[in-house]
mmCIF file with all atom_site columns, C-alpha atoms in Angstrom:
data_model
loop_
_atom_site.group_PDB
_atom_site.id
_atom_site.type_symbol
_atom_site.label_atom_id
_atom_site.label_alt_id
_atom_site.label_comp_id
_atom_site.label_asym_id
_atom_site.label_entity_id
_atom_site.label_seq_id
_atom_site.pdbx_PDB_ins_code
_atom_site.Cartn_x
_atom_site.Cartn_y
_atom_site.Cartn_z
_atom_site.occupancy
_atom_site.B_iso_or_equiv
_atom_site.pdbx_formal_charge
_atom_site.auth_seq_id
_atom_site.auth_comp_id
_atom_site.auth_asym_id
_atom_site.auth_atom_id
_atom_site.pdbx_PDB_model_num
ATOM 1   C CA . UNK A 1 1   ? 11.536  -2.588  10.996  1.00 82.00 ? 1   UNK A CA 1
ATOM 2   C CA . UNK A 1 2   ? 14.371  -0.733  12.675  1.00 85.00 ? 2   UNK A CA 1
ATOM 3   C CA . UNK A 1 3   ? 14.122  2.793   14.038  1.00 88.00 ? 3   UNK A CA 1
ATOM 4   C CA . UNK A 1 4   ? 15.105  5.343   11.379  1.00 87.00 ? 4   UNK A CA 1
ATOM 5   C CA . UNK A 1 5   ? 14.129  8.630   13.013  1.00 92.00 ? 5   UNK A CA 1
ATOM 6   C CA . UNK A 1 6   ? 12.402  9.591   9.764   1.00 95.00 ? 6   UNK A CA 1
ATOM 7   C CA . UNK A 1 7   ? 10.084  12.562  9.618   1.00 96.00 ? 7   UNK A CA 1
ATOM 8   C CA . UNK A 1 8   ? 7.027   12.835  7.382   1.00 96.00 ? 8   UNK A CA 1
ATOM 9   C CA . UNK A 1 9   ? 8.812   15.337  5.094   1.00 96.00 ? 9   UNK A CA 1
ATOM 10  C CA . UNK A 1 10  ? 11.475  12.665  4.463   1.00 97.00 ? 10  UNK A CA 1
ATOM 11  C CA . UNK A 1 11  ? 8.812   10.663  2.524   1.00 97.00 ? 11  UNK A CA 1
ATOM 12  C CA . UNK A 1 12  ? 9.808   7.452   4.314   1.00 97.00 ? 12  UNK A CA 1
ATOM 13  C CA . UNK A 1 13  ? 9.141   4.101   2.675   1.00 97.00 ? 13  UNK A CA 1
ATOM 14  C CA . UNK A 1 14  ? 8.578   0.508   3.660   1.00 97.00 ? 14  UNK A CA 1
ATOM 15  C CA . UNK A 1 15  ? 8.717   -2.626  1.503   1.00 98.00 ? 15  UNK A CA 1
ATOM 16  C CA . UNK A 1 16  ? 7.816   -6.267  2.048   1.00 98.00 ? 16  UNK A CA 1
ATOM 17  C CA . UNK A 1 17  ? 8.738   -9.163  -0.261  1.00 98.00 ? 17  UNK A CA 1
ATOM 18  C CA . UNK A 1 18  ? 7.830   -12.795 -0.696  1.00 98.00 ? 18  UNK A CA 1
ATOM 19  C CA . UNK A 1 19  ? 8.371   -15.532 -3.238  1.00 98.00 ? 19  UNK A CA 1
ATOM 20  C CA . UNK A 1 20  ? 5.235   -17.108 -4.693  1.00 98.00 ? 20  UNK A CA 1
ATOM 21  C CA . UNK A 1 21  ? 5.157   -20.572 -6.259  1.00 98.00 ? 21  UNK A CA 1
ATOM 22  C CA . UNK A 1 22  ? 2.935   -19.377 -9.117  1.00 98.00 ? 22  UNK A CA 1
ATOM 23  C CA . UNK A 1 23  ? 3.554   -17.695 -12.464 1.00 97.00 ? 23  UNK A CA 1
ATOM 24  C CA . UNK A 1 24  ? 3.497   -13.877 -12.644 1.00 97.00 ? 24  UNK A CA 1
ATOM 25  C CA . UNK A 1 25  ? 0.289   -13.978 -14.728 1.00 97.00 ? 25  UNK A CA 1
ATOM 26  C CA . UNK A 1 26  ? -1.603  -15.642 -11.852 1.00 98.00 ? 26  UNK A CA 1
ATOM 27  C CA . UNK A 1 27  ? -0.160  -13.261 -9.249  1.00 98.00 ? 27  UNK A CA 1
ATOM 28  C CA . UNK A 1 28  ? -0.862  -10.237 -11.495 1.00 98.00 ? 28  UNK A CA 1
ATOM 29  C CA . UNK A 1 29  ? -4.544  -11.172 -11.749 1.00 97.00 ? 29  UNK A CA 1
ATOM 30  C CA . UNK A 1 30  ? -4.750  -11.125 -7.952  1.00 97.00 ? 30  UNK A CA 1
ATOM 31  C CA . UNK A 1 31  ? -2.822  -7.908  -7.205  1.00 97.00 ? 31  UNK A CA 1
ATOM 32  C CA . UNK A 1 32  ? -4.806  -5.949  -9.784  1.00 97.00 ? 32  UNK A CA 1
ATOM 33  C CA . UNK A 1 33  ? -8.171  -7.212  -8.498  1.00 96.00 ? 33  UNK A CA 1
ATOM 34  C CA . UNK A 1 34  ? -8.648  -4.358  -6.028  1.00 96.00 ? 34  UNK A CA 1
ATOM 35  C CA . UNK A 1 35  ? -11.933 -5.856  -4.837  1.00 94.00 ? 35  UNK A CA 1
ATOM 36  C CA . UNK A 1 36  ? -9.932  -8.589  -3.075  1.00 94.00 ? 36  UNK A CA 1
ATOM 37  C CA . UNK A 1 37  ? -7.861  -6.199  -0.996  1.00 93.00 ? 37  UNK A CA 1
ATOM 38  C CA . UNK A 1 38  ? -10.375 -5.577  1.843   1.00 93.00 ? 38  UNK A CA 1
ATOM 39  C CA . UNK A 1 39  ? -10.439 -9.344  2.516   1.00 92.00 ? 39  UNK A CA 1
ATOM 40  C CA . UNK A 1 40  ? -6.714  -9.140  3.234   1.00 92.00 ? 40  UNK A CA 1
ATOM 41  C CA . UNK A 1 41  ? -6.688  -6.019  5.407   1.00 90.00 ? 41  UNK A CA 1
ATOM 42  C CA . UNK A 1 42  ? -7.973  -5.058  8.832   1.00 87.00 ? 42  UNK A CA 1
ATOM 43  C CA . UNK A 1 43  ? -7.841  -1.380  7.861   1.00 90.00 ? 43  UNK A CA 1
ATOM 44  C CA . UNK A 1 44  ? -9.181  -1.276  4.291   1.00 93.00 ? 44  UNK A CA 1
ATOM 45  C CA . UNK A 1 45  ? -12.948 -1.829  4.384   1.00 95.00 ? 45  UNK A CA 1
ATOM 46  C CA . UNK A 1 46  ? -13.986 -1.482  0.718   1.00 96.00 ? 46  UNK A CA 1
ATOM 47  C CA . UNK A 1 47  ? -12.631 -0.483  -2.685  1.00 97.00 ? 47  UNK A CA 1
ATOM 48  C CA . UNK A 1 48  ? -14.359 0.330   -5.953  1.00 97.00 ? 48  UNK A CA 1
ATOM 49  C CA . UNK A 1 49  ? -13.332 1.609   -9.355  1.00 97.00 ? 49  UNK A CA 1
ATOM 50  C CA . UNK A 1 50  ? -14.621 5.046   -10.375 1.00 98.00 ? 50  UNK A CA 1
ATOM 51  C CA . UNK A 1 51  ? -15.640 6.657   -13.673 1.00 96.00 ? 51  UNK A CA 1
ATOM 52  C CA . UNK A 1 52  ? -16.756 3.353   -15.216 1.00 96.00 ? 52  UNK A CA 1
ATOM 53  C CA . UNK A 1 53  ? -13.331 1.715   -14.872 1.00 96.00 ? 53  UNK A CA 1
ATOM 54  C CA . UNK A 1 54  ? -13.383 -2.042  -14.346 1.00 93.00 ? 54  UNK A CA 1
ATOM 55  C CA . UNK A 1 55  ? -9.675  -2.636  -13.937 1.00 94.00 ? 55  UNK A CA 1
ATOM 56  C CA . UNK A 1 56  ? -6.305  -0.947  -13.821 1.00 96.00 ? 56  UNK A CA 1
ATOM 57  C CA . UNK A 1 57  ? -5.293  1.530   -16.505 1.00 97.00 ? 57  UNK A CA 1
ATOM 58  C CA . UNK A 1 58  ? -3.018  4.549   -16.286 1.00 97.00 ? 58  UNK A CA 1
ATOM 59  C CA . UNK A 1 59  ? -5.037  7.412   -14.835 1.00 97.00 ? 59  UNK A CA 1
ATOM 60  C CA . UNK A 1 60  ? -7.894  5.141   -13.669 1.00 98.00 ? 60  UNK A CA 1
ATOM 61  C CA . UNK A 1 61  ? -9.271  6.068   -10.249 1.00 98.00 ? 61  UNK A CA 1
ATOM 62  C CA . UNK A 1 62  ? -10.670 4.078   -7.361  1.00 98.00 ? 62  UNK A CA 1
ATOM 63  C CA . UNK A 1 63  ? -12.008 4.952   -3.928  1.00 97.00 ? 63  UNK A CA 1
ATOM 64  C CA . UNK A 1 64  ? -10.993 3.090   -0.808  1.00 96.00 ? 64  UNK A CA 1
ATOM 65  C CA . UNK A 1 65  ? -12.760 3.276   2.532   1.00 96.00 ? 65  UNK A CA 1
ATOM 66  C CA . UNK A 1 66  ? -10.675 2.578   5.604   1.00 93.00 ? 66  UNK A CA 1
ATOM 67  C CA . UNK A 1 67  ? -10.950 2.379   9.371   1.00 93.00 ? 67  UNK A CA 1
ATOM 68  C CA . UNK A 1 68  ? -8.257  2.616   12.044  1.00 89.00 ? 68  UNK A CA 1
ATOM 69  C CA . UNK A 1 69  ? -8.868  2.744   15.787  1.00 88.00 ? 69  UNK A CA 1
ATOM 70  C CA . UNK A 1 70  ? -6.620  5.793   16.292  1.00 79.00 ? 70  UNK A CA 1
ATOM 71  C CA . UNK A 1 71  ? -7.343  7.613   13.012  1.00 79.00 ? 71  UNK A CA 1
ATOM 72  C CA . UNK A 1 72  ? -11.075 6.946   12.628  1.00 82.00 ? 72  UNK A CA 1
ATOM 73  C CA . UNK A 1 73  ? -12.831 6.300   9.310   1.00 91.00 ? 73  UNK A CA 1
ATOM 74  C CA . UNK A 1 74  ? -12.069 7.904   5.963   1.00 91.00 ? 74  UNK A CA 1
ATOM 75  C CA . UNK A 1 75  ? -12.358 7.516   2.223   1.00 94.00 ? 75  UNK A CA 1
ATOM 76  C CA . UNK A 1 76  ? -9.618  8.391   -0.239  1.00 96.00 ? 76  UNK A CA 1
ATOM 77  C CA . UNK A 1 77  ? -9.417  8.432   -4.008  1.00 97.00 ? 77  UNK A CA 1
ATOM 78  C CA . UNK A 1 78  ? -6.388  6.841   -5.624  1.00 97.00 ? 78  UNK A CA 1
ATOM 79  C CA . UNK A 1 79  ? -5.015  7.269   -9.143  1.00 98.00 ? 79  UNK A CA 1
ATOM 80  C CA . UNK A 1 80  ? -3.152  4.577   -11.073 1.00 98.00 ? 80  UNK A CA 1
ATOM 81  C CA . UNK A 1 81  ? 0.207   6.223   -11.818 1.00 98.00 ? 81  UNK A CA 1
ATOM 82  C CA . UNK A 1 82  ? 2.332   3.310   -13.010 1.00 98.00 ? 82  UNK A CA 1
ATOM 83  C CA . UNK A 1 83  ? 1.230   0.247   -14.904 1.00 98.00 ? 83  UNK A CA 1
ATOM 84  C CA . UNK A 1 84  ? 3.412   -2.338  -16.598 1.00 98.00 ? 84  UNK A CA 1
ATOM 85  C CA . UNK A 1 85  ? 1.131   -5.341  -17.176 1.00 96.00 ? 85  UNK A CA 1
ATOM 86  C CA . UNK A 1 86  ? 2.462   -8.405  -15.420 1.00 96.00 ? 86  UNK A CA 1
ATOM 87  C CA . UNK A 1 87  ? 5.173   -6.362  -13.639 1.00 98.00 ? 87  UNK A CA 1
ATOM 88  C CA . UNK A 1 88  ? 4.142   -3.121  -11.861 1.00 98.00 ? 88  UNK A CA 1
ATOM 89  C CA . UNK A 1 89  ? 0.874   -1.730  -10.475 1.00 98.00 ? 89  UNK A CA 1
ATOM 90  C CA . UNK A 1 90  ? 1.196   1.562   -8.568  1.00 98.00 ? 90  UNK A CA 1
ATOM 91  C CA . UNK A 1 91  ? -1.208  4.205   -7.333  1.00 98.00 ? 91  UNK A CA 1
ATOM 92  C CA . UNK A 1 92  ? -1.061  7.628   -5.711  1.00 98.00 ? 92  UNK A CA 1
ATOM 93  C CA . UNK A 1 93  ? -3.502  8.466   -2.924  1.00 97.00 ? 93  UNK A CA 1
ATOM 94  C CA . UNK A 1 94  ? -5.390  11.770  -3.176  1.00 96.00 ? 94  UNK A CA 1
ATOM 95  C CA . UNK A 1 95  ? -3.364  14.097  -5.430  1.00 96.00 ? 95  UNK A CA 1
ATOM 96  C CA . UNK A 1 96  ? -1.304  12.226  -8.043  1.00 96.00 ? 96  UNK A CA 1
ATOM 97  C CA . UNK A 1 97  ? 1.189   15.127  -8.201  1.00 96.00 ? 97  UNK A CA 1
ATOM 98  C CA . UNK A 1 98  ? 1.577   15.431  -4.426  1.00 97.00 ? 98  UNK A CA 1
ATOM 99  C CA . UNK A 1 99  ? 0.141   12.222  -2.968  1.00 98.00 ? 99  UNK A CA 1
ATOM 100 C CA . UNK A 1 100 ? -0.507  11.521  0.678   1.00 96.00 ? 100 UNK A CA 1
ATOM 101 C CA . UNK A 1 101 ? 0.964   8.081   -0.091  1.00 97.00 ? 101 UNK A CA 1
ATOM 102 C CA . UNK A 1 102 ? 2.281   6.039   -2.995  1.00 98.00 ? 102 UNK A CA 1
ATOM 103 C CA . UNK A 1 103 ? 1.707   2.283   -3.172  1.00 98.00 ? 103 UNK A CA 1
ATOM 104 C CA . UNK A 1 104 ? 3.261   -0.249  -5.555  1.00 98.00 ? 104 UNK A CA 1
ATOM 105 C CA . UNK A 1 105 ? 3.161   -3.958  -6.271  1.00 98.00 ? 105 UNK A CA 1
ATOM 106 C CA . UNK A 1 106 ? 6.127   -5.264  -8.269  1.00 98.00 ? 106 UNK A CA 1
ATOM 107 C CA . UNK A 1 107 ? 6.343   -8.765  -9.759  1.00 98.00 ? 107 UNK A CA 1
ATOM 108 C CA . UNK A 1 108 ? 9.508   -10.407 -11.073 1.00 98.00 ? 108 UNK A CA 1
ATOM 109 C CA . UNK A 1 109 ? 9.706   -13.933 -12.515 1.00 97.00 ? 109 UNK A CA 1
ATOM 110 C CA . UNK A 1 110 ? 12.118  -15.908 -10.352 1.00 95.00 ? 110 UNK A CA 1
ATOM 111 C CA . UNK A 1 111 ? 13.006  -19.557 -9.790  1.00 94.00 ? 111 UNK A CA 1
ATOM 112 C CA . UNK A 1 112 ? 9.898   -20.839 -11.592 1.00 95.00 ? 112 UNK A CA 1
ATOM 113 C CA . UNK A 1 113 ? 7.603   -18.534 -9.616  1.00 98.00 ? 113 UNK A CA 1
ATOM 114 C CA . UNK A 1 114 ? 7.200   -14.860 -8.787  1.00 98.00 ? 114 UNK A CA 1
ATOM 115 C CA . UNK A 1 115 ? 9.111   -12.513 -6.525  1.00 98.00 ? 115 UNK A CA 1
ATOM 116 C CA . UNK A 1 116 ? 6.300   -10.260 -5.238  1.00 98.00 ? 116 UNK A CA 1
ATOM 117 C CA . UNK A 1 117 ? 6.882   -7.013  -3.384  1.00 98.00 ? 117 UNK A CA 1
ATOM 118 C CA . UNK A 1 118 ? 4.596   -4.383  -1.945  1.00 98.00 ? 118 UNK A CA 1
ATOM 119 C CA . UNK A 1 119 ? 6.105   -0.944  -1.329  1.00 98.00 ? 119 UNK A CA 1
ATOM 120 C CA . UNK A 1 120 ? 4.656   2.275   0.049   1.00 98.00 ? 120 UNK A CA 1
ATOM 121 C CA . UNK A 1 121 ? 5.807   5.815   0.656   1.00 98.00 ? 121 UNK A CA 1
ATOM 122 C CA . UNK A 1 122 ? 4.321   8.312   3.087   1.00 97.00 ? 122 UNK A CA 1
ATOM 123 C CA . UNK A 1 123 ? 3.719   11.792  1.669   1.00 95.00 ? 123 UNK A CA 1
ATOM 124 C CA . UNK A 1 124 ? 4.744   14.256  0.522   1.00 96.00 ? 124 UNK A CA 1
ATOM 125 C CA . UNK A 1 125 ? 1.127   15.500  0.487   1.00 96.00 ? 125 UNK A CA 1
ATOM 126 C CA . UNK A 1 126 ? -0.874  15.815  3.703   1.00 94.00 ? 126 UNK A CA 1
ATOM 127 C CA . UNK A 1 127 ? -2.749  12.887  5.218   1.00 91.00 ? 127 UNK A CA 1
ATOM 128 C CA . UNK A 1 128 ? -4.494  11.899  8.421   1.00 85.00 ? 128 UNK A CA 1
ATOM 129 C CA . UNK A 1 129 ? -1.055  11.234  9.841   1.00 88.00 ? 129 UNK A CA 1
ATOM 130 C CA . UNK A 1 130 ? -0.157  14.872  9.152   1.00 90.00 ? 130 UNK A CA 1
ATOM 131 C CA . UNK A 1 131 ? -2.979  15.915  11.480  1.00 87.00 ? 131 UNK A CA 1
ATOM 132 C CA . UNK A 1 132 ? -1.635  13.743  14.291  1.00 89.00 ? 132 UNK A CA 1
ATOM 133 C CA . UNK A 1 133 ? 1.841   15.220  13.769  1.00 94.00 ? 133 UNK A CA 1
ATOM 134 C CA . UNK A 1 134 ? 0.453   18.764  13.860  1.00 94.00 ? 134 UNK A CA 1
ATOM 135 C CA . UNK A 1 135 ? -1.171  17.999  17.229  1.00 93.00 ? 135 UNK A CA 1
ATOM 136 C CA . UNK A 1 136 ? 1.994   16.419  18.657  1.00 95.00 ? 136 UNK A CA 1
ATOM 137 C CA . UNK A 1 137 ? 4.994   17.772  16.711  1.00 95.00 ? 137 UNK A CA 1
ATOM 138 C CA . UNK A 1 138 ? 7.425   16.635  19.397  1.00 97.00 ? 138 UNK A CA 1
ATOM 139 C CA . UNK A 1 139 ? 6.366   13.031  18.701  1.00 96.00 ? 139 UNK A CA 1
ATOM 140 C CA . UNK A 1 140 ? 6.618   13.188  14.890  1.00 96.00 ? 140 UNK A CA 1
ATOM 141 C CA . UNK A 1 141 ? 9.393   10.618  14.522  1.00 97.00 ? 141 UNK A CA 1
ATOM 142 C CA . UNK A 1 142 ? 7.624   8.139   16.785  1.00 96.00 ? 142 UNK A CA 1
ATOM 143 C CA . UNK A 1 143 ? 4.286   8.679   14.989  1.00 95.00 ? 143 UNK A CA 1
ATOM 144 C CA . UNK A 1 144 ? 5.936   8.057   11.610  1.00 96.00 ? 144 UNK A CA 1
ATOM 145 C CA . UNK A 1 145 ? 7.809   4.998   12.887  1.00 96.00 ? 145 UNK A CA 1
ATOM 146 C CA . UNK A 1 146 ? 4.724   3.415   14.468  1.00 94.00 ? 146 UNK A CA 1
ATOM 147 C CA . UNK A 1 147 ? 2.653   3.979   11.312  1.00 94.00 ? 147 UNK A CA 1
ATOM 148 C CA . UNK A 1 148 ? 5.344   2.544   9.039   1.00 96.00 ? 148 UNK A CA 1
ATOM 149 C CA . UNK A 1 149 ? 5.608   -0.486  11.314  1.00 95.00 ? 149 UNK A CA 1
ATOM 150 C CA . UNK A 1 150 ? 1.805   -0.934  11.068  1.00 94.00 ? 150 UNK A CA 1
ATOM 151 C CA . UNK A 1 151 ? 2.038   -0.723  7.282   1.00 94.00 ? 151 UNK A CA 1
ATOM 152 C CA . UNK A 1 152 ? 4.877   -3.243  7.242   1.00 96.00 ? 152 UNK A CA 1
ATOM 153 C CA . UNK A 1 153 ? 2.862   -5.708  9.343   1.00 95.00 ? 153 UNK A CA 1
ATOM 154 C CA . UNK A 1 154 ? -0.291  -5.222  7.243   1.00 94.00 ? 154 UNK A CA 1
ATOM 155 C CA . UNK A 1 155 ? 1.645   -5.536  3.991   1.00 96.00 ? 155 UNK A CA 1
ATOM 156 C CA . UNK A 1 156 ? 3.199   -8.814  5.168   1.00 97.00 ? 156 UNK A CA 1
ATOM 157 C CA . UNK A 1 157 ? -0.321  -10.091 5.883   1.00 96.00 ? 157 UNK A CA 1
ATOM 158 C CA . UNK A 1 158 ? -1.513  -8.979  2.441   1.00 96.00 ? 158 UNK A CA 1
ATOM 159 C CA . UNK A 1 159 ? 1.383   -10.727 0.700   1.00 97.00 ? 159 UNK A CA 1
ATOM 160 C CA . UNK A 1 160 ? 0.750   -13.900 2.691   1.00 97.00 ? 160 UNK A CA 1
ATOM 161 C CA . UNK A 1 161 ? -2.914  -13.868 1.585   1.00 96.00 ? 161 UNK A CA 1
ATOM 162 C CA . UNK A 1 162 ? -1.910  -13.253 -2.043  1.00 98.00 ? 162 UNK A CA 1
ATOM 163 C CA . UNK A 1 163 ? 0.664   -16.047 -1.869  1.00 98.00 ? 163 UNK A CA 1
ATOM 164 C CA . UNK A 1 164 ? -1.882  -18.534 -0.505  1.00 97.00 ? 164 UNK A CA 1
ATOM 165 C CA . UNK A 1 165 ? -4.443  -17.604 -3.164  1.00 97.00 ? 165 UNK A CA 1
ATOM 166 C CA . UNK A 1 166 ? -1.955  -17.769 -6.006  1.00 98.00 ? 166 UNK A CA 1
ATOM 167 C CA . UNK A 1 167 ? -0.548  -21.104 -4.870  1.00 98.00 ? 167 UNK A CA 1
ATOM 168 C CA . UNK A 1 168 ? -3.942  -22.616 -3.972  1.00 92.00 ? 168 UNK A CA 1
#
């Protein structure tokens, strides 16, 4: 990731892509199984559906518990905001109208397999990162850059795990 100088209010994004030698149906089953995600992440510790949900549906909610050495431990509730079976699974963290982050998996059939991407956007709603920026406003651009770079690295790891599972 190259330096962008982005600020939190810019709602900066990061995206990682990979090609998977498996059909979209197989990849879809993995990306929508939120219970697998903690196995693929150093930060995300656990995830569970809420309100009796057992899988993705528009408006369905799930809680994720995370840990980061600089940010501590926290839990956040996410809301499924975009769902195109076999193609798009997206969720908003905290407030679906003004999320602290948006996350999306996108799948596209390609070359006998699946082009898989994971995308995320910081803000516009407040988050733990907002608190760090409030404490050190002169370092906002660096804080945002470092966090986006962490997300990019973690997303690449997640996609590699998904790829191995789908192709295995």
